[in-house]
Short mmCIF file of C-alpha atoms and ligand atoms in Angstrom, two decimals:
data_model
loop_
_atom_site.label_atom_id
_atom_site.label_comp_id
_atom_site.label_asym_id
_atom_site.label_seq_id
_atom_site.Cartn_x
_atom_site.Cartn_y
_atom_site.Cartn_z
CA MET A 15 18.31 -31.97 -40.44
CA SER A 16 15.19 -31.02 -38.57
CA MET A 17 16.48 -31.42 -35.02
CA VAL A 18 16.81 -28.50 -32.70
CA CYS A 19 19.49 -27.62 -30.16
CA THR A 20 18.45 -28.91 -26.73
CA GLY A 21 19.72 -25.74 -25.05
CA CYS A 22 18.28 -22.89 -27.12
CA GLY A 23 15.80 -24.43 -29.56
CA ALA A 24 17.58 -23.28 -32.74
CA PRO A 25 17.30 -25.71 -35.70
CA LEU A 26 20.64 -27.53 -35.96
CA GLN A 27 22.83 -27.15 -39.05
CA MET A 28 26.38 -28.20 -39.97
CA GLU A 29 27.02 -25.88 -42.92
CA ARG A 30 27.42 -22.33 -41.65
CA GLU A 31 29.79 -21.92 -38.72
CA GLY A 32 29.04 -18.85 -36.62
CA GLU A 33 25.35 -18.89 -37.49
CA LYS A 34 22.39 -20.01 -35.40
CA GLY A 35 22.24 -23.73 -34.61
CA TYR A 36 25.72 -24.59 -35.94
CA ILE A 37 26.91 -27.95 -34.64
CA THR A 38 29.81 -30.31 -35.39
CA GLY A 39 29.27 -33.96 -36.27
CA ASP A 40 30.59 -35.22 -32.91
CA ALA A 41 28.31 -32.99 -30.88
CA PHE A 42 25.37 -33.92 -33.08
CA MET A 43 25.67 -37.59 -32.07
CA ARG A 44 25.11 -36.83 -28.37
CA GLU A 45 21.88 -37.64 -26.54
CA PHE A 46 21.27 -33.93 -25.90
CA PRO A 47 22.92 -32.16 -28.86
CA LEU A 48 24.03 -28.61 -28.07
CA CYS A 49 24.83 -25.99 -30.73
CA GLN A 50 28.22 -24.32 -30.68
CA ARG A 51 26.77 -21.08 -29.31
CA CYS A 52 25.14 -22.87 -26.36
CA TYR A 53 28.32 -24.82 -25.74
CA ARG A 54 30.25 -21.56 -25.55
CA ILE A 55 27.69 -19.88 -23.33
CA LYS A 56 27.63 -22.84 -20.94
CA HIS A 57 31.38 -23.39 -20.76
CA TYR A 58 32.90 -19.96 -21.35
CA GLY A 59 30.06 -17.52 -20.59
CA GLU A 60 30.46 -16.14 -24.12
CA ILE A 61 27.60 -14.72 -26.10
CA THR A 62 26.93 -13.79 -29.66
CA PRO A 63 24.47 -10.94 -30.02
CA ALA A 64 20.81 -11.83 -30.03
CA SER A 65 19.05 -12.43 -33.29
CA VAL A 66 15.40 -13.11 -32.46
CA THR A 67 13.30 -10.74 -34.54
CA GLU A 68 9.84 -9.75 -33.41
CA GLN A 69 8.45 -11.83 -36.29
CA ASP A 70 10.40 -14.97 -35.22
CA TYR A 71 9.28 -14.35 -31.70
CA ARG A 72 5.58 -14.11 -32.49
CA ALA A 73 5.72 -17.12 -34.81
CA ALA A 74 7.38 -19.31 -32.16
CA VAL A 75 4.95 -18.29 -29.43
CA MET A 76 1.84 -18.54 -31.62
CA ARG A 77 2.84 -22.04 -32.71
CA ALA A 78 3.43 -23.15 -29.13
CA LEU A 79 -0.01 -21.78 -28.21
CA GLU A 80 -1.97 -23.31 -31.08
CA ARG A 81 -3.34 -25.97 -28.75
CA PRO A 82 -4.69 -25.54 -25.20
CA ALA A 83 -1.86 -24.89 -22.77
CA VAL A 84 -1.14 -23.63 -19.32
CA VAL A 85 0.79 -20.42 -19.92
CA LEU A 86 3.52 -19.63 -17.45
CA TYR A 87 3.83 -15.89 -17.95
CA ALA A 88 7.20 -14.93 -16.51
CA VAL A 89 8.02 -11.36 -15.54
CA ASP A 90 11.11 -9.88 -13.94
CA LEU A 91 9.96 -8.28 -10.70
CA PHE A 92 12.83 -5.81 -10.94
CA ASP A 93 11.45 -4.69 -14.32
CA PHE A 94 7.74 -5.41 -14.21
CA ASN A 95 6.91 -2.59 -16.63
CA GLY A 96 9.52 -3.74 -19.14
CA SER A 97 8.29 -7.34 -18.76
CA VAL A 98 4.82 -6.95 -20.21
CA VAL A 99 4.70 -8.46 -23.71
CA ARG A 100 2.64 -6.19 -25.89
CA GLY A 101 -0.03 -7.53 -28.20
CA LEU A 102 -0.20 -10.96 -26.56
CA GLN A 103 -3.23 -10.38 -24.33
CA GLY A 104 -5.74 -11.61 -26.95
CA VAL A 105 -4.02 -14.97 -27.50
CA LEU A 106 -3.50 -15.48 -23.80
CA ARG A 107 -7.21 -15.18 -23.09
CA GLN A 108 -7.70 -18.59 -24.73
CA HIS A 109 -5.46 -20.29 -22.16
CA GLU A 110 -5.04 -20.53 -18.44
CA VAL A 111 -2.38 -18.02 -17.42
CA ILE A 112 -0.20 -18.35 -14.33
CA LEU A 113 1.87 -15.24 -13.60
CA ALA A 114 5.30 -15.82 -12.09
CA ALA A 115 7.17 -12.75 -10.89
CA ASN A 116 10.80 -13.82 -10.85
CA LYS A 117 14.00 -12.50 -9.24
CA PHE A 118 12.46 -11.80 -5.83
CA ASP A 119 15.91 -12.53 -4.35
CA LEU A 120 16.96 -9.06 -5.59
CA PHE A 121 14.51 -7.33 -3.27
CA PRO A 122 15.41 -5.97 0.18
CA LEU A 123 15.01 -8.66 2.86
CA ARG A 124 12.16 -6.93 4.62
CA THR A 125 10.01 -6.86 1.43
CA ASN A 126 6.72 -8.60 2.19
CA PRO A 127 5.93 -11.14 -0.56
CA ASP A 128 2.18 -11.05 0.21
CA ARG A 129 2.08 -7.31 -0.38
CA VAL A 130 4.05 -7.78 -3.58
CA ARG A 131 1.51 -10.38 -4.68
CA SER A 132 -1.46 -8.03 -4.12
CA TRP A 133 0.41 -5.31 -5.97
CA LEU A 134 0.99 -7.76 -8.84
CA TRP A 135 -2.69 -8.68 -9.07
CA ARG A 136 -3.59 -5.00 -9.46
CA GLU A 137 -0.81 -4.21 -11.91
CA ALA A 138 -1.56 -7.32 -13.98
CA ARG A 139 -5.16 -6.17 -14.39
CA ARG A 140 -4.03 -2.67 -15.27
CA HIS A 141 -1.98 -4.24 -18.09
CA GLU A 142 -4.94 -6.35 -19.24
CA LEU A 143 -3.47 -9.61 -18.05
CA GLU A 144 -5.92 -11.88 -16.34
CA PRO A 145 -3.90 -14.50 -14.52
CA ALA A 146 -5.58 -17.37 -12.70
CA GLU A 147 -2.86 -17.19 -10.05
CA VAL A 148 0.13 -15.07 -9.15
CA PHE A 149 3.40 -16.41 -7.73
CA VAL A 150 6.39 -14.50 -6.42
CA VAL A 151 9.47 -16.63 -7.08
CA SER A 152 13.22 -16.74 -7.46
CA ALA A 153 14.71 -19.15 -9.97
CA LYS A 154 18.06 -18.32 -8.39
CA SER A 155 17.29 -19.18 -4.74
CA GLY A 156 14.42 -21.53 -5.57
CA GLY A 157 12.08 -19.53 -3.33
CA GLY A 158 8.41 -20.02 -4.26
CA VAL A 159 9.21 -22.41 -7.11
CA GLN A 160 7.85 -25.51 -5.34
CA SER A 161 4.37 -23.97 -4.92
CA LEU A 162 4.45 -22.82 -8.52
CA PHE A 163 5.42 -26.31 -9.66
CA ASP A 164 2.62 -27.89 -7.57
CA ARG A 165 0.08 -25.60 -9.17
CA LEU A 166 1.36 -26.28 -12.69
CA ARG A 167 1.34 -30.02 -12.06
CA ARG A 168 -2.28 -29.84 -10.96
CA ASP A 169 -3.43 -27.87 -14.02
CA ALA A 170 -1.21 -29.28 -16.74
CA ARG A 171 -2.13 -32.96 -16.62
CA ASP A 172 -3.15 -33.15 -20.26
CA LYS A 173 -1.73 -29.86 -21.52
CA PRO A 174 1.80 -28.56 -21.91
CA VAL A 175 3.15 -25.68 -19.81
CA VAL A 176 4.32 -22.98 -22.21
CA VAL A 177 6.54 -20.31 -20.68
CA VAL A 178 6.32 -16.89 -22.32
CA GLY A 179 7.79 -13.49 -21.52
CA MET A 180 10.17 -10.73 -22.51
CA ALA A 181 13.84 -11.59 -23.01
CA ASN A 182 15.99 -12.05 -19.91
CA VAL A 183 13.22 -12.28 -17.32
CA GLY A 184 14.48 -15.77 -16.38
CA LYS A 185 12.15 -18.10 -18.30
CA SER A 186 14.78 -20.75 -19.02
CA SER A 187 16.22 -20.49 -15.49
CA LEU A 188 12.76 -21.01 -14.04
CA LEU A 189 12.15 -24.10 -16.17
CA ASN A 190 15.56 -25.51 -15.18
CA LYS A 191 14.58 -25.06 -11.53
CA ILE A 192 11.24 -26.78 -12.11
CA LEU A 193 12.92 -29.69 -13.90
CA GLN A 194 15.30 -30.01 -10.98
CA LEU A 195 12.42 -30.20 -8.50
CA SER A 196 10.80 -32.85 -10.63
CA ASP A 197 14.00 -34.87 -10.86
CA PRO A 198 17.01 -33.75 -8.80
CA GLU A 199 19.28 -35.78 -11.11
CA GLU A 200 18.31 -33.54 -14.03
CA GLY A 201 21.09 -31.20 -15.25
CA GLN A 202 20.56 -27.62 -16.46
CA LEU A 203 18.75 -28.43 -19.68
CA TYR A 204 17.91 -24.99 -20.98
CA THR A 205 20.70 -22.56 -21.83
CA THR A 206 20.62 -19.35 -19.78
CA SER A 207 22.81 -16.25 -19.88
CA PRO A 208 22.89 -12.70 -18.53
CA PHE A 209 22.27 -11.35 -22.04
CA PRO A 210 18.78 -10.89 -23.51
CA GLY A 211 18.07 -13.13 -26.50
CA THR A 212 19.54 -16.44 -25.31
CA THR A 213 16.73 -18.80 -26.26
CA LEU A 214 16.20 -18.85 -30.03
CA GLY A 215 13.29 -21.24 -30.63
CA ALA A 216 10.49 -23.10 -28.87
CA LEU A 217 11.87 -26.11 -27.05
CA ALA A 218 9.71 -28.84 -25.52
CA PHE A 219 10.79 -31.25 -22.81
CA LYS A 220 8.79 -34.09 -21.30
CA MET A 221 9.62 -34.81 -17.68
CA ALA A 222 10.11 -38.51 -17.15
CA LYS A 223 8.87 -38.59 -13.55
CA THR A 224 5.74 -36.44 -13.75
CA GLY A 225 4.89 -36.89 -17.43
CA MET A 226 4.44 -33.11 -17.63
CA THR A 227 5.63 -31.37 -20.81
CA VAL A 228 7.20 -27.92 -20.58
CA ILE A 229 7.94 -25.69 -23.56
CA ASP A 230 10.49 -22.87 -23.35
CA THR A 231 10.15 -20.05 -25.88
CA PRO A 232 12.41 -17.18 -26.94
CA GLY A 233 11.96 -13.85 -25.18
CA LEU A 234 10.87 -10.69 -26.95
CA LEU A 235 13.40 -7.87 -27.21
CA GLY A 236 12.19 -4.29 -27.11
CA THR A 237 13.58 -0.84 -27.84
CA HIS A 238 11.59 0.57 -24.90
CA ARG A 239 13.80 -1.19 -22.33
CA LEU A 240 17.36 -0.21 -21.53
CA GLN A 241 18.65 -3.79 -21.15
CA ASP A 242 17.96 -4.34 -24.87
CA ARG A 243 19.73 -1.12 -25.94
CA VAL A 244 23.02 -0.94 -24.00
CA CYS A 245 26.24 -2.75 -24.95
CA THR A 246 27.26 -5.90 -23.06
CA ASP A 247 29.68 -4.01 -20.77
CA SER A 248 27.08 -1.42 -19.87
CA LEU A 249 24.54 -4.19 -19.31
CA LYS A 250 26.71 -5.33 -16.39
CA GLN A 251 26.37 -1.86 -14.89
CA ILE A 252 22.57 -1.78 -14.99
CA LEU A 253 21.58 -5.38 -14.14
CA PRO A 254 21.38 -5.97 -10.39
CA LYS A 255 23.73 -8.73 -9.25
CA GLN A 256 22.72 -8.93 -5.61
CA ARG A 257 19.96 -7.77 -3.32
CA ILE A 258 19.21 -4.12 -4.02
CA ARG A 259 20.15 -1.58 -1.37
CA PRO A 260 17.59 1.22 -1.61
CA ARG A 261 19.37 4.56 -1.78
CA VAL A 262 17.54 7.34 0.04
CA TYR A 263 18.03 10.99 -0.97
CA GLN A 264 16.52 13.86 0.99
CA LEU A 265 16.19 16.52 -1.70
CA HIS A 266 14.92 20.06 -2.04
CA ALA A 267 13.62 21.84 -5.10
CA GLY A 268 16.42 22.86 -7.44
CA GLN A 269 18.30 19.56 -7.16
CA THR A 270 18.82 16.81 -9.73
CA LEU A 271 19.58 13.10 -9.54
CA PHE A 272 21.46 11.31 -12.31
CA LEU A 273 21.22 7.52 -12.65
CA GLY A 274 24.43 6.97 -14.56
CA GLY A 275 23.93 8.95 -17.75
CA LEU A 276 20.73 7.07 -18.60
CA ALA A 277 18.20 8.99 -16.54
CA ARG A 278 18.04 12.38 -14.92
CA LEU A 279 15.32 13.52 -12.52
CA ASP A 280 14.97 17.25 -11.86
CA PHE A 281 13.16 18.32 -8.71
CA VAL A 282 11.53 21.51 -10.01
CA SER A 283 9.21 22.51 -7.17
CA GLY A 284 7.67 21.18 -3.97
CA ASN A 285 8.63 20.86 -0.31
CA SER A 286 11.78 18.99 0.64
CA GLN A 287 11.12 15.26 0.50
CA SER A 288 12.71 11.87 0.13
CA PHE A 289 13.45 10.09 -3.15
CA VAL A 290 14.40 6.42 -2.92
CA VAL A 291 16.38 4.95 -5.80
CA TYR A 292 15.97 1.22 -6.55
CA ALA A 293 18.63 0.32 -9.08
CA ALA A 294 21.62 -2.01 -9.37
CA ASN A 295 23.98 -1.30 -6.45
CA GLN A 296 26.89 -0.76 -8.84
CA LEU A 297 25.07 1.95 -10.82
CA VAL A 298 26.36 5.46 -10.08
CA VAL A 299 23.71 7.80 -8.66
CA HIS A 300 24.87 11.40 -8.64
CA ARG A 301 23.17 14.33 -6.95
CA THR A 302 23.78 17.87 -8.18
CA LYS A 303 22.25 21.33 -8.41
CA LEU A 304 19.66 21.61 -11.16
CA GLU A 305 21.39 24.74 -12.48
CA ASN A 306 24.61 22.75 -13.05
CA ALA A 307 22.98 19.60 -14.45
CA ASP A 308 23.18 20.42 -18.19
CA GLU A 309 26.83 21.28 -18.01
CA LEU A 310 27.65 18.27 -15.84
CA TYR A 311 25.94 15.95 -18.31
CA GLU A 312 27.86 17.43 -21.27
CA ARG A 313 31.16 17.15 -19.43
CA GLN A 314 30.71 13.80 -17.68
CA ARG A 315 28.58 11.55 -19.87
CA GLY A 316 30.40 8.31 -20.56
CA ARG A 317 32.75 9.17 -17.66
CA LEU A 318 31.21 9.81 -14.22
CA LEU A 319 27.75 9.49 -15.79
CA ASN A 320 28.23 6.02 -17.22
CA PRO A 321 26.56 4.08 -18.87
CA PRO A 322 26.02 4.80 -21.71
CA CYS A 323 29.57 4.29 -22.97
CA SER A 324 30.95 4.84 -26.46
CA SER A 325 30.07 1.25 -27.48
CA CYS A 326 26.39 1.68 -26.60
CA ASP A 327 23.70 2.68 -29.09
CA PRO A 328 24.51 6.40 -29.66
CA THR A 329 20.80 7.34 -29.54
CA LEU A 330 20.97 6.61 -25.79
CA GLN A 331 22.62 10.03 -25.55
CA GLN A 332 19.56 11.78 -26.94
CA LEU A 333 17.62 12.48 -23.77
CA VAL A 334 13.93 13.29 -24.02
CA VAL A 335 12.31 15.38 -21.27
CA LYS A 336 8.95 14.57 -19.71
CA LYS A 337 7.21 16.85 -17.21
CA MET A 338 5.56 15.11 -14.28
CA GLY A 339 3.37 16.73 -11.65
CA PHE A 340 1.97 14.95 -8.58
CA LYS A 341 -0.56 16.17 -6.05
CA GLU A 342 -0.30 14.98 -2.48
CA GLY A 343 -1.36 11.33 -2.32
CA ARG A 344 -0.07 7.79 -2.12
CA PRO A 345 3.59 7.06 -2.86
CA VAL A 346 4.36 6.24 -6.47
CA ASP A 347 7.30 4.84 -8.42
CA VAL A 348 8.75 6.63 -11.41
CA VAL A 349 9.95 3.68 -13.50
CA ILE A 350 12.73 3.64 -16.09
CA PRO A 351 12.38 0.18 -17.71
CA GLY A 352 15.59 -1.81 -17.34
CA LEU A 353 17.23 0.68 -14.99
CA GLY A 354 14.95 0.58 -11.94
CA TRP A 355 12.70 3.13 -10.31
CA ILE A 356 12.59 6.11 -7.98
CA ARG A 357 10.01 5.96 -5.21
CA LEU A 358 8.36 9.29 -4.46
CA SER A 359 7.09 9.95 -0.95
CA GLY A 360 3.56 11.04 -1.88
CA ALA A 361 4.15 14.75 -1.19
CA ALA A 362 3.13 17.23 -3.90
CA VAL A 363 5.95 17.65 -6.40
CA ASP A 364 6.80 18.87 -9.91
CA LEU A 365 9.50 16.97 -11.73
CA ARG A 366 11.20 16.68 -15.08
CA LEU A 367 12.43 13.25 -16.12
CA HIS A 368 15.07 12.92 -18.84
CA THR A 369 15.43 9.47 -20.46
CA PRO A 370 16.84 8.26 -23.80
CA ALA A 371 14.57 8.49 -26.85
CA GLN A 372 12.19 5.47 -27.18
CA ILE A 373 12.64 4.41 -23.56
CA GLU A 374 9.17 4.52 -22.04
CA PRO A 375 9.13 5.69 -18.45
CA ALA A 376 6.02 4.92 -16.40
CA VAL A 377 4.38 5.88 -13.14
CA ARG A 378 2.79 3.23 -10.93
CA PRO A 379 1.64 2.73 -7.32
CA ALA A 380 4.75 2.15 -5.19
CA LEU A 381 5.85 -1.49 -5.22
CA ILE A 382 7.64 -1.28 -1.87
N1 LIG B 17 18.92 -12.54 -9.39
C1 LIG B 17 18.28 -13.42 -10.17
N2 LIG B 17 18.67 -13.61 -11.43
C2 LIG B 17 17.99 -14.50 -12.18
C3 LIG B 17 16.87 -15.21 -11.70
N3 LIG B 17 16.40 -15.99 -12.70
C4 LIG B 17 17.20 -15.78 -13.75
N4 LIG B 17 18.16 -14.89 -13.44
C5 LIG B 17 19.22 -14.40 -14.32
O1 LIG B 17 18.62 -13.68 -15.37
C6 LIG B 17 19.38 -13.84 -16.58
C7 LIG B 17 18.48 -14.33 -17.70
O2 LIG B 17 18.04 -15.63 -17.41
P1 LIG B 17 17.45 -16.59 -18.54
O3 LIG B 17 16.85 -17.76 -17.84
O4 LIG B 17 18.46 -16.83 -19.59
O5 LIG B 17 16.28 -15.65 -19.09
P2 LIG B 17 15.27 -15.92 -20.30
O6 LIG B 17 13.99 -15.26 -19.93
O7 LIG B 17 15.21 -17.35 -20.63
O8 LIG B 17 15.98 -15.08 -21.45
P3 LIG B 17 15.84 -15.23 -23.07
O9 LIG B 17 16.12 -16.64 -23.42
O10 LIG B 17 16.86 -14.27 -23.57
O11 LIG B 17 14.46 -14.80 -23.40
C8 LIG B 17 20.50 -14.82 -16.23
O12 LIG B 17 21.66 -14.07 -15.93
C9 LIG B 17 19.97 -15.52 -14.99
O13 LIG B 17 21.01 -16.00 -14.16
C10 LIG B 17 16.47 -14.98 -10.35
O14 LIG B 17 15.51 -15.53 -9.82
N5 LIG B 17 17.21 -14.06 -9.65
MG1 LIG B 18 15.68 -18.33 -22.35
ZN1 LIG B 19 21.81 -23.84 -28.76
ZN1 LIG B 20 28.10 0.67 -23.37
#
């Protein structure tokens, strides 16, 4: 059998139940055969843990990009820093790249999409991406997707559109939305789920009405992002479900903020100033005195300071400290990939950021 599942792209097989691409004879006869895993995701919201290795990932993407393509580079606007695929810049230079920043629906209503777009142009360059165009979209609400689709249709007359990106940024959701715009009768072709690692292989689809071919690819998983390290229960605590309510803290030196038990920011010195937390609304943010922070963490991790829980990767409890000093200037975001960011006001400040080993915090010009 050399057919692939029409939801996730895994090669279909009837021998090994529980493994990738397993399908029963009945399901195999359908027009759009779906593997058992996809069937369960679609109908019961179940998931089996991801199994796309970095090697599988690179092989699938390289193959899809062997011939000229329009690359739809999808990033999650809530986790721009965690969305940059490392080591892909060279290959991408041989294609036209359209950057789509997804999940804009999670941003506060007053967020100006034009400002976000200018910010994205600058950040994309800083990460050595050279997109031909930048779109701010939401696969969930459909916002911005029509203009994106119009642009792709213009450029991809004789080339396929290949969507690439890190796991869980919404690549498959975005393609489903585009297919729907092309033909409203179209169902949800590509399998999507809240868990990283849903799509398992490259999966092409030719749209009947426009003649355009789109190719979905698996997402890359990374140890530097929290969404790829926490257990499925804890994932629900860190992924935003609705529009983010910024949480403003007026702090003075000698105070600490905990974001669950996954990040801790110590305000070491500086004048009193505001810190704005952008994270999932359901994530606990706890303010305490710096002098009590060590003891509180020991006593409350996995309880008040949750996630991580006992089912998460235990190395998430090994916090690494990074000193950060800022002179007076423009506001910046201190980013914890997968968890969110803390916007600093631009006043001079000395901080210490504690995050789990291998998570790679970053500092960037403020997004909002
Ligand atoms: N709020 C919001 N959630 C979205 C949006 N687009 C996708 N999602 C959600 O993000 C999660 C991941 O979506 P997928 O489309 O499966 O992501 P993917 O990039 O294909 O993921 P992999 O196949 O694992 O690489 C799902 O829970 C989607 O419902 C969006 O625009 N807004
Ligand atoms: Mg996918
Ligand atoms: Zn499948
Ligand atoms: Zn957990």
